[in-house]
Every structure is written in C-alpha cells, then in structure tokens.
Amino acid sequence: MAAPVDGVGKPSAERSPFNSTSFQKKTRSKLISIPGTRPSVQNGQLLVSTGVTSLDYLLGGGLAVGTVLLIEEDRYDSYSRMILKYFLAEGVVCRHELFVAAAQDNPDDILQELPAPILDDVAIHKPVDQPRLSCEPQDSLDAMKIAWRYQNLPKVQSALASTSRFGHYYDVSKTMEPEIRQAAKCHHFYLPEHPTQSSTTHSPMIESYSALLKSLQEVIHREGFDIAASMPKSRNILRVGLQSLGSALWGDDLSCHDNPRHSHALTTFLYGLRALLRSSLAVAVVTVPSHLIQDRALMGSITRLCDNAIALESFKGSERETNPLYKDYHGLLHVHQVPHLNCLASQLPDHKDLAFKLKRKQFTIERLHLPPDLSETVSRVSRGELAGATMVASACGSGTSGTKHLDF
Amino acid sequence: MLSELLQGTDTGGFLVIQDSSSCTGRHLLKSFINAALNREENIHVLGFEVSEEELAEGLNTSAPQRLHFHNAYSDPLGWTDHLTFTVHQFCFDELTHLVKQTSQSKPATLVIDSLSWILRHQSPPAVCKTLQQLKRGGAVRAIIGLLHADMHQKGTVGSVCHLTTSVITVAPGMKGDEAVAKITKRSKSGKVMQYEEIFSIKEDLTVIVQSKPSHLEHKQTDPEEQQMDPTAHLTFNLRLSDTERKAKEKLALPFVFSKEKKTALLHSGQGSGRILYEPDANDDYDQEDPDDDLDV
C-alpha cells in the first residue's frame, strides 16, 4: 500500500494542511505534514511533484509517495535526462533527500547540472530578515525612496513551515546555485566506484542491481524513511533517481541481445524496488533505454511492474523532424500506465496524443492538435503542399501532388 | 563536419564508424589514422581484421615510432603461444598497460579495427564497460572504432553507439567512388547535431567532401542570454550625462512624506490582508513568452 495520509474518515474536499491562516482544523488524527507534498484530491494519497507541472497534471496531480515512475528514454537520452533533473531539482527546492544512482555519468555531474528554480517564493536557506521595526527608522527609510511602503515586507517570503507551492518552475539555461544545492542531502551510487561483490547465491538479479537495492535499503533504514519506524519529529521524503537501468553499463544484456541471458534481472529488481518503496516514504523515477530493448514482451512486463510509465519519443533524427505538423514540438509523449492505488479505476488522461516541448522556463506537455480540416479552396495549401512534397521525396511518382483538386 | 572530425576528436572522445557490407568504412578509418599521424600523435592500432602490412599501406610512414600496431590478426584467440594481442586482453587494465608501455609522454589515440570482432567474442556489457572506462581514464586520449552494423543485433549496435560522442555511418553513394556519410555528433552540453555529407577518398588518404553539409541542428539546453542594451539604436537619447543625473537625484518626488509621516504609515500597514495564490493548470499558458523564438 502506498503511504496514505492518515486520517479517520477524511473527506476528499479537505483543505491542504499547509494553511495560510492560523486557523487549525480540529481533527482527531495526526496528519503527516511533510514539506513539498499534498494529498491527492482523488484518493487521498500523499502526492509529490515531479518538477514538471504538466506531467503532474497528467499523472493525476503528482506522483504518489511509494510509487515508481518509469520513463522510457528517447533516442539520444536528452529529454528523459531533463525530466530526471527536474525531479531532483524539485527535491532540492522542497528540501527532500535525494538518492541518485547512475552507471554512465557520475551522480555529482548530474547534480551539478540541475536547472535553477525561478525564484519568487522559494525559501532560500538564509536567516529570514525579520521585518524591521521602528528601531532604526533612518536606515530603513533611506533604503527605498519611491517604494518606501514596501520597506517592512521581508525580502525573502519564507514559507510558513513548508513550501506553500506545489510544483515549481525552472530555468533550463541556468544551473542551480551551489548553496541551494548543497543544502539538500544527497546519497550517491555510482556503479564503477562501487566495490563489486560476486554473490554466491543464485539469484536472477545481477550483481549491480542487487548492490543497488541493498544500498537503497540501507539508506532508507538508516535515515528513517521507513513508515514503520518510530516517528521522529519531522519526516521527510526520499527521492530516488535511477538513470538508464537496463543499459549495458549496468552489466545487463537486456538492451544488447534479442534474447537476453539475464532476462529477469531488471524485472526482479523492479519488483524488489516497488516492495521497498511501498513500505517507506520514498518516490522513485527510473529511466530505461527502451529503444534498445528488442523484446517487446519484456518491455511490457517492465511497464507493468512500475506504477506510472511514460515514454518519450523525440523527433530528432527521425523523418518526423521535418514534418510541419510537428514543428512546434520536440517530441511525442505516450502514457503507458497510470497507477490504481487502493482503488478500482484509475484516472486516465483524457487525450492520448500528447506532445512535449522544452522551452527555457517550462517543459510543456500539450495535446497535439491537427490542423483544422478546411475545404480545398481555403488555404490548406501550405500544409498540404508541404506534406505532399515530403511524401514525394520518399515515395514513388510525382503525380500525387497533382491530384489535389479532384472533381467528382 | 567530416573535415572537422578528421582534424581531431576532443579528449575523451569516442568515434565510431559504422559500415555495412555494401560500403566499407576501412578507408575512412585509414584517413583518420593518417590525419592523426600528420598531427604528430601517438597511435595504437588493435588490428583484428587485416594484417599490419595491409593496414599500413598508404599511411604516412615518416615517423614509424608513433604508430604502434598490435597484431591481433594472426592469432586473435591465443591458440598458439605466440606473443600476440588476443581478444581476451581487451580490458581496461591490460589496455592501459599496453598503451603506457610504448608511449609515455602524451596520451595516445586508440584505433580499434574492428569492434565487431571483439563484440563477437566478449559480451557486449563487458565491452561497453571497458570502452566507458577508457573514455574516462587518462592513458587514452581518444578512441576510434570500426563497427560493422549488419553483423550484430540492433540492440548491441545501439548500446555501443549510445556511448559515443560521434557516429559516422557510411553508405554507398551515387557515383562509384563516392560515399554518403551520416554524422551524429553529441556535444558535452547535450546538443545532438546531425549532418549528411558526400565524400570521396583519394589515393593519399585525404578526404574530399563533395557537397555542402546539410545539417539539422537542434539546441536543447543552453541558450545564451542575449543582453541587449535597450538604450542603443534609438533615434532619441535615453542616456544621462553626469549633470543630468545629479539633477535627477535632487528632484523632489511627489508623495515624498516627512519621516514621521512615513513611519506612521508604515506601522499601520501591518496586519493587513495578504493575497495568497496557488497556481493552477491555467497558469501554464504563457501568452507572451519572449523565449518562443529561441531554439531551445
């Protein structure tokens, strides 16, 4: 069971516990109020933002704590890496703890490339300026000549005990400042630097995955993320980012061979990961290079083993790049699975044809609009001609463009 | 783009030349070796597929001590007990030892002819791991490998090419001695650029690029902030001279109250209402995003 928000007969229309007034609703039970989370309006699960607000909306408000999000990588692993960075940056901003595991890049390098949050109300860890009272009138009044009415407002709008916003925006062109980043606690797992122990037990999991699972379990237990652990004063969420599982650098031949020898290594690992996460206050994002995995049945079982699954398909390098239909977007996004946690039916997204675009300040996911179906005489000519031209280049015969105006 | 690649891969670069049975990439590989020799680099060649004499044909042999050929052609699996390079020696420690033994001064370029041979005798994850370690380590400056794409499964080729910084896929061209090269180059910042060029190789192993490259460039991360001075290029003067600035500062502003009145007003302002707003899905729509024309 994923971590529900404790509540006896909690109505779904309850307000978020991070209230802005001092009014405290009297409830009999204690709610877990963790910064950066909010309960879902659909089923009361505790939700965490993925860092991309459009993706939160697609997944039904956010990622439920205790679940796994699978991202199938695009061909050059650019956008999936971007989403992983957004996820980790959101964890830094919400003051969650991070656990990053990678086999190709050093986790330190990944953490240094996190995008900078667009700050208007992000609490930076500096001592909050108390609003200056009349003890020093001269200094305070001289500071602002024209906007002196805003003197006494604090410069950094500190959140009241927790970030009041759920989901932040990031500027991709800048990297996060070191002091914000270092305020977050981070655990690394870098496979080349991890001592390899050859296991004597004959398990279907390969050594790198079992080492990763053991390391994660140890971190969860040590830092007190277990739900069953005695409740310390403040609880926090652990964000787990696993990059490129299933690639050859993890020692897995899933992406190399059509009939892999370790066909059950990754699936066993995901099963163990999900079991571990269900009993702890943690969320995981796993990226898998699915374009290299040829066994579709295995890919299907990997998808089923994760709670949420999305696939990114970027237009770069494919013939769709020049298609005028797709010129506003960078790629397509397919939602392969949404979770049903403690409920019978899950909230499916309304539209299946989604496209994404990475802008500087936002990663937008939108419904892919086809151009309106106008009659022949009105100017559909530009799109139709272009589409016809690209078809002619690849297909046979130049007569296709001549049949534009047909008379019946 | 092909000429830029020939002029030298950056440190830590891994270039793969993908060929197939219809068009061989070995001539292009030899051009790369020749270009590196002309740049006075140390080159180590692991030759599995062709013998040393055949590979050295046409190369610039002015400085033979810079080109080290490790013979893996005569006995690649080590069946006889001769001291040749075997395929089992393709691991990080042995390769580093081999490279360091012969050239001490500067890091060398490693040329592998061909990766397909190694992939048939060692498991692809092990080969990928070795290549990744070589990419990071200090003994080898750059790696150039030849890969026969039609000899392996798609996943294997994809996994190896996933580690590369550039991939050149050669295909037969229209005319006899021409070939088409599709180049995919990955830069450190994450930009992926693709080019397509027609080239031919002359007798002395120089590459002539026939057509203009048609590149499809996409910048993903890292657009540069354009700092524009708004006071430039105007028909009226927006800048201030010193006297003008002093006069501006001396000007008495309206609504400038005395200090007592200011403090009185400021104190009464506490406890007023606050506006708190949680952005919802409609806020994602940014109508006038000035970054829309940036190719991010």
XYZ file of C-alpha atoms in Angstrom, chain A residues 103-330:
228
model
C 26.328 3.855 -14.262
C 27.405 6.181 -17.026
C 27.667 9.644 -15.547
C 28.885 10.469 -12.130
C 25.954 11.463 -9.880
C 27.934 14.544 -8.898
C 27.888 15.682 -12.500
C 24.170 15.100 -12.739
C 23.612 17.129 -9.591
C 25.696 19.973 -10.843
C 23.585 20.340 -13.920
C 20.285 20.795 -12.128
C 18.236 23.670 -13.515
C 17.862 26.803 -11.462
C 14.459 27.417 -9.921
C 12.683 30.595 -10.902
C 12.543 32.223 -7.538
C 9.712 34.273 -6.450
C 8.749 32.441 -3.385
C 11.294 29.769 -2.887
C 12.733 29.843 0.578
C 16.466 30.113 0.373
C 18.333 28.961 3.410
C 19.420 32.290 4.685
C 18.231 33.630 8.000
C 14.962 35.285 7.295
C 15.074 39.017 7.636
C 12.737 39.983 10.365
C 10.564 42.882 9.317
C 12.381 45.886 10.541
C 10.537 47.814 13.157
C 10.973 51.386 14.093
C 14.194 50.782 15.976
C 16.190 52.096 13.059
C 13.976 54.440 11.191
C 16.658 56.344 9.380
C 18.330 53.416 7.727
C 15.192 51.685 6.713
C 13.540 54.733 5.253
C 16.542 55.804 3.295
C 16.776 52.488 1.602
C 13.814 52.979 -0.690
C 12.886 56.349 -1.955
C 9.915 55.705 -4.106
C 8.648 52.346 -2.943
C 9.019 53.055 0.738
C 5.692 51.466 1.566
C 7.267 48.102 0.896
C 10.055 48.657 3.388
C 8.899 46.352 6.030
C 7.945 43.447 3.936
C 10.509 40.673 4.283
C 12.754 40.256 1.314
C 12.507 36.538 1.162
C 9.000 35.374 1.546
C 9.676 32.428 3.695
C 7.174 29.668 3.547
C 5.223 29.061 6.668
C 6.910 25.934 7.885
C 6.748 24.390 4.438
C 6.737 25.358 0.821
C 3.254 26.537 0.180
C 3.557 25.933 -3.515
C 3.336 22.504 -5.039
C 5.426 22.403 -8.152
C 7.956 24.966 -9.240
C 9.275 26.304 -12.493
C 12.851 26.038 -13.548
C 15.069 27.934 -15.904
C 16.914 25.455 -18.034
C 19.561 27.843 -19.227
C 20.955 28.371 -15.749
C 22.223 25.824 -13.298
C 21.187 25.752 -9.711
C 23.321 27.727 -7.373
C 25.685 25.702 -5.232
C 24.367 26.962 -1.930
C 20.849 25.877 -2.695
C 22.065 22.539 -3.908
C 24.330 21.826 -1.023
C 21.586 22.439 1.435
C 19.962 19.234 0.252
C 21.234 15.950 1.494
C 22.168 13.586 -1.264
C 23.199 9.948 -1.426
C 25.124 8.672 -4.402
C 25.506 5.331 -6.034
C 27.986 5.316 -8.869
C 28.433 1.832 -10.210
C 32.087 1.956 -11.341
C 33.121 3.147 -7.925
C 31.065 0.633 -6.081
C 33.002 -2.433 -4.992
C 31.669 -5.424 -6.813
C 30.906 -8.414 -4.701
C 30.301 -11.576 -6.575
C 27.280 -13.145 -4.995
C 27.323 -16.811 -4.307
C 23.562 -17.089 -4.143
C 21.994 -17.938 -7.441
C 19.579 -15.097 -7.829
C 18.033 -13.916 -11.062
C 19.201 -10.407 -10.279
C 22.654 -9.477 -11.404
C 25.208 -8.072 -9.004
C 24.897 -4.450 -9.912
C 21.164 -4.442 -9.311
C 21.408 -6.304 -6.037
C 24.126 -3.946 -4.869
C 21.911 -1.009 -5.780
C 18.910 -2.451 -3.999
C 20.962 -3.193 -0.901
C 22.397 0.292 -0.865
C 18.951 1.837 -1.215
C 17.549 -0.336 1.532
C 20.374 0.631 3.808
C 19.869 4.325 3.171
C 16.140 4.074 3.796
C 16.652 2.230 7.024
C 19.453 4.418 8.274
C 17.839 7.742 7.549
C 14.496 6.721 8.910
C 12.307 6.702 5.849
C 10.543 3.516 6.852
C 6.909 4.052 7.587
C 7.117 1.530 10.362
C 9.983 3.322 12.030
C 9.275 5.238 15.180
C 8.026 8.642 14.224
C 10.683 11.242 14.701
C 9.704 14.849 14.946
C 9.893 15.659 11.291
C 9.549 13.248 8.434
C 10.868 13.730 5.013
C 10.612 12.136 1.607
C 13.419 10.386 -0.191
C 13.564 10.985 -3.922
C 15.282 8.174 -5.790
C 16.566 8.785 -9.305
C 17.914 5.764 -11.197
C 19.393 6.560 -14.539
C 19.460 4.246 -17.536
C 18.656 0.973 -15.825
C 18.882 -1.886 -18.251
C 21.656 -0.347 -20.302
C 24.828 -2.269 -20.969
C 26.809 -0.288 -18.438
C 24.857 -1.818 -15.580
C 26.107 -5.182 -16.752
C 22.733 -6.148 -18.133
C 22.468 -7.510 -21.635
C 18.804 -6.666 -21.881
C 19.461 -3.896 -24.358
C 22.142 -5.753 -26.285
C 20.644 -9.061 -27.225
C 17.311 -10.025 -28.617
C 17.175 -12.966 -26.256
C 18.967 -11.748 -23.193
C 20.516 -14.138 -20.792
C 19.527 -12.088 -17.779
C 16.017 -11.562 -18.921
C 14.635 -11.403 -15.416
C 17.265 -9.289 -13.781
C 15.619 -5.940 -14.300
C 12.125 -7.218 -13.617
C 13.245 -8.786 -10.344
C 14.924 -5.567 -9.395
C 11.826 -3.507 -10.138
C 9.712 -5.871 -8.095
C 12.068 -5.517 -5.165
C 12.228 -1.761 -5.622
C 8.483 -1.398 -5.565
C 8.205 -3.551 -2.458
C 10.837 -1.430 -0.768
C 9.148 1.806 -1.723
C 5.710 0.735 -0.588
C 6.941 0.460 2.951
C 8.819 3.730 3.029
C 8.326 7.392 2.381
C 10.117 7.433 -0.924
C 9.419 8.054 -4.596
C 11.451 6.687 -7.480
C 11.969 7.768 -11.056
C 13.611 5.167 -13.256
C 14.748 5.758 -16.833
C 15.146 2.802 -19.147
C 16.562 2.889 -22.695
C 13.578 1.133 -24.188
C 14.544 1.934 -27.767
C 17.369 -0.569 -27.403
C 15.263 -3.323 -25.903
C 14.027 -5.515 -28.687
C 11.902 -7.904 -26.671
C 8.543 -6.181 -26.547
C 7.023 -8.669 -24.165
C 9.753 -7.982 -21.667
C 9.245 -4.268 -22.096
C 5.584 -4.803 -21.400
C 6.301 -6.606 -18.154
C 8.729 -3.891 -17.133
C 5.960 -1.356 -17.742
C 3.501 -3.378 -15.678
C 5.914 -3.578 -12.784
C 6.118 0.165 -12.427
C 3.195 2.211 -11.291
C 3.448 5.092 -13.706
C 5.000 4.742 -17.129
C 5.553 7.326 -19.807
C 7.564 7.090 -22.988
C 9.300 9.934 -24.738
C 9.826 9.932 -28.435
C 11.876 12.802 -29.715
C 11.670 13.937 -33.284
C 15.354 14.450 -33.676
C 16.897 12.157 -36.188
C 13.629 10.785 -37.430
C 11.750 11.757 -40.522
C 9.157 13.452 -38.401
C 11.538 16.282 -37.754
C 10.701 17.996 -40.973
C 7.004 17.279 -40.820
C 5.209 20.604 -40.490
C 2.639 19.050 -38.180
C 5.259 18.632 -35.533
C 7.181 21.804 -35.984
C 6.117 23.341 -32.726
C 7.115 20.397 -30.621
C 10.195 18.476 -29.713
